[in-house]
Every structure is written in structure tokens, then in C-alpha cells.
CSV table of C-alpha atoms in Angstrom, one decimal:
chain,number,residue,atom,x,y,z
A,20,UNK,CA,-119.0,-17.0,171.0
A,21,UNK,CA,-116.3,-15.4,172.8
A,22,UNK,CA,-116.9,-14.8,176.4
A,23,UNK,CA,-115.9,-11.8,178.2
A,24,UNK,CA,-112.7,-12.7,179.4
A,25,UNK,CA,-110.6,-12.3,182.4
A,26,UNK,CA,-111.9,-9.5,184.6
A,27,UNK,CA,-109.0,-7.1,184.8
A,28,UNK,CA,-108.4,-5.3,188.2
A,29,UNK,CA,-109.7,-2.3,187.3
A,30,UNK,CA,-113.2,-4.3,187.1
A,31,UNK,CA,-112.3,-6.0,190.2
A,32,UNK,CA,-111.9,-3.0,192.2
A,33,UNK,CA,-115.0,-3.0,194.8
A,34,UNK,CA,-117.6,-0.5,194.7
A,35,UNK,CA,-116.4,2.1,197.0
A,36,UNK,CA,-113.6,2.6,194.4
A,37,UNK,CA,-116.3,3.3,191.8
A,38,UNK,CA,-116.5,6.9,191.6
A,39,UNK,CA,-112.6,6.7,191.8
A,40,UNK,CA,-112.7,5.0,188.6
A,41,UNK,CA,-115.1,6.8,187.2
A,42,UNK,CA,-113.4,10.4,188.0
A,43,UNK,CA,-110.3,8.4,186.3
A,44,UNK,CA,-112.0,7.5,183.1
A,45,UNK,CA,-113.6,11.1,182.9
A,46,UNK,CA,-110.0,12.9,182.9
A,47,UNK,CA,-108.8,10.5,180.4
A,48,UNK,CA,-111.7,11.2,178.4
A,49,UNK,CA,-110.7,15.1,178.8
A,50,UNK,CA,-107.5,14.3,177.6
A,51,UNK,CA,-105.3,16.9,179.4
A,52,UNK,CA,-103.2,15.5,181.9
A,53,UNK,CA,-101.3,12.4,181.0
A,54,UNK,CA,-102.5,8.8,181.7
A,55,UNK,CA,-99.4,8.2,184.3
A,56,UNK,CA,-100.7,11.6,186.7
A,57,UNK,CA,-104.1,10.1,186.4
A,58,UNK,CA,-102.9,7.0,187.4
A,59,UNK,CA,-100.8,8.1,190.4
A,60,UNK,CA,-104.1,10.2,191.8
A,61,UNK,CA,-106.0,7.1,191.0
A,62,UNK,CA,-103.9,5.5,193.1
A,63,UNK,CA,-103.6,7.7,195.8
A,64,UNK,CA,-107.2,7.8,196.3
A,65,UNK,CA,-107.5,4.1,196.5
A,66,UNK,CA,-104.5,4.1,198.8
A,67,UNK,CA,-106.6,6.7,201.1
A,68,UNK,CA,-109.3,4.0,201.0
A,69,UNK,CA,-107.7,1.1,201.7
A,70,UNK,CA,-107.9,-0.5,198.9
A,71,UNK,CA,-105.2,-2.5,196.2
A,72,UNK,CA,-103.8,0.1,193.7
A,73,UNK,CA,-103.9,-0.4,189.9
A,74,UNK,CA,-100.7,-1.7,187.9
A,75,UNK,CA,-99.5,1.0,185.3
A,76,UNK,CA,-100.5,-1.9,182.7
A,77,UNK,CA,-104.0,-2.9,184.0
A,78,UNK,CA,-104.5,1.3,184.0
A,79,UNK,CA,-103.1,1.2,179.8
A,80,UNK,CA,-105.0,-1.6,178.4
A,81,UNK,CA,-108.3,0.1,179.7
A,82,UNK,CA,-106.7,3.5,178.5
A,83,UNK,CA,-106.3,2.1,175.1
A,84,UNK,CA,-110.0,0.6,174.9
A,85,UNK,CA,-111.7,3.9,176.0
A,86,UNK,CA,-109.5,5.7,173.3
A,87,UNK,CA,-110.9,3.2,170.9
A,88,UNK,CA,-114.3,3.5,172.1
A,89,UNK,CA,-114.2,6.7,172.0
A,90,UNK,CA,-113.1,7.2,168.1
A,91,UNK,CA,-115.5,4.7,166.8
A,92,UNK,CA,-118.0,6.7,169.1
A,93,UNK,CA,-116.9,9.8,167.1
A,94,UNK,CA,-117.2,8.1,163.7
A,95,UNK,CA,-120.7,6.9,164.5
A,96,UNK,CA,-121.8,10.9,165.1
A,97,UNK,CA,-120.4,12.1,162.2
A,98,UNK,CA,-121.9,9.1,160.1
A,99,UNK,CA,-125.0,9.7,162.0
A,100,UNK,CA,-125.3,13.5,161.1
A,101,UNK,CA,-124.8,12.8,157.6
A,102,UNK,CA,-127.9,10.7,157.7
A,103,UNK,CA,-129.7,13.1,159.7
A,104,UNK,CA,-129.3,15.7,157.3
A,105,UNK,CA,-131.1,13.8,154.5
A,106,UNK,CA,-134.5,13.2,156.9
A,107,UNK,CA,-136.9,16.4,157.1
A,108,UNK,CA,-139.6,15.8,158.8
A,109,UNK,CA,-141.8,16.0,155.2
A,110,UNK,CA,-139.6,12.7,154.1
A,111,UNK,CA,-140.1,10.9,157.8
A,112,UNK,CA,-142.8,8.4,157.8
A,113,UNK,CA,-143.1,5.1,160.2
A,114,UNK,CA,-140.7,3.3,158.1
A,115,UNK,CA,-138.4,5.7,157.5
A,116,UNK,CA,-138.0,5.8,161.1
A,117,UNK,CA,-137.7,2.1,161.3
A,118,UNK,CA,-135.3,1.6,158.7
A,119,UNK,CA,-133.2,4.3,160.3
A,120,UNK,CA,-132.8,2.7,163.8
A,121,UNK,CA,-131.8,-0.8,161.4
A,122,UNK,CA,-129.6,1.3,160.1
A,123,UNK,CA,-127.9,3.2,163.2
A,124,UNK,CA,-127.8,-0.9,164.6
A,125,UNK,CA,-126.2,-1.7,161.8
A,126,UNK,CA,-123.6,0.7,161.3
A,127,UNK,CA,-122.9,0.0,165.0
A,128,UNK,CA,-122.3,-3.4,164.8
A,129,UNK,CA,-119.9,-3.0,161.7
A,130,UNK,CA,-117.7,-0.3,163.6
A,131,UNK,CA,-117.5,-2.8,166.6
A,132,UNK,CA,-115.8,-5.2,164.3
């Protein structure tokens, strides 16, 4: 089993930068501003706190992982919606609930690969 890999500069940011990083990730998810613009503002925020800035390549890697994960979550939402339509209150029993949770887990694992 592979480990988590080397920690990026974003992973190594101190706790005082957590709000700034979360802000930047939320901005990336909104998809209303360019990645370069968000990085510029993030680095301004970090510099104001006397912290190391983030390189463009490190931020791009994080952005790419975030975009991939967002797409996977969107795919899962559509898959789950298709399954949920078939699970009416009349048809759902305890065994069906267990099976539904198992299917969710299985789909998550398959999509993660």
C-alpha cells in the first residue's frame, strides 16, 4: 500500500494560514476567478502574516487534484440520484438500506480508482 506521499508546501502551512487556504480552495471551487488571481491574493494574505508564499506549481497541483475530486463527487451525485429514484418508502426495508450503503461505498471505491 502506498503512503500519502511527500507533503506539499500547502500541507505544511501553519494553522494560522488555514483560513486563507480554505478561502483559496473555496474560490477555486466557485470557478469565477482565474487560478493565478486566487494564488496572487492567497500569497498576499500569507505575506501579510509573515508566512512563506506558495509557488505556482504547488498551487496548480492542488487545483488539479481539487478539480478531479469535484468531478468525482459530481459523478457520484448523479449515480446516487439514479439509485435513489428506485428506493421508494414502500420498497425500502432494513436489508435494502444495508445494500444501499454497501453500493455507495463500492461506487466510491471504484470512482476513486
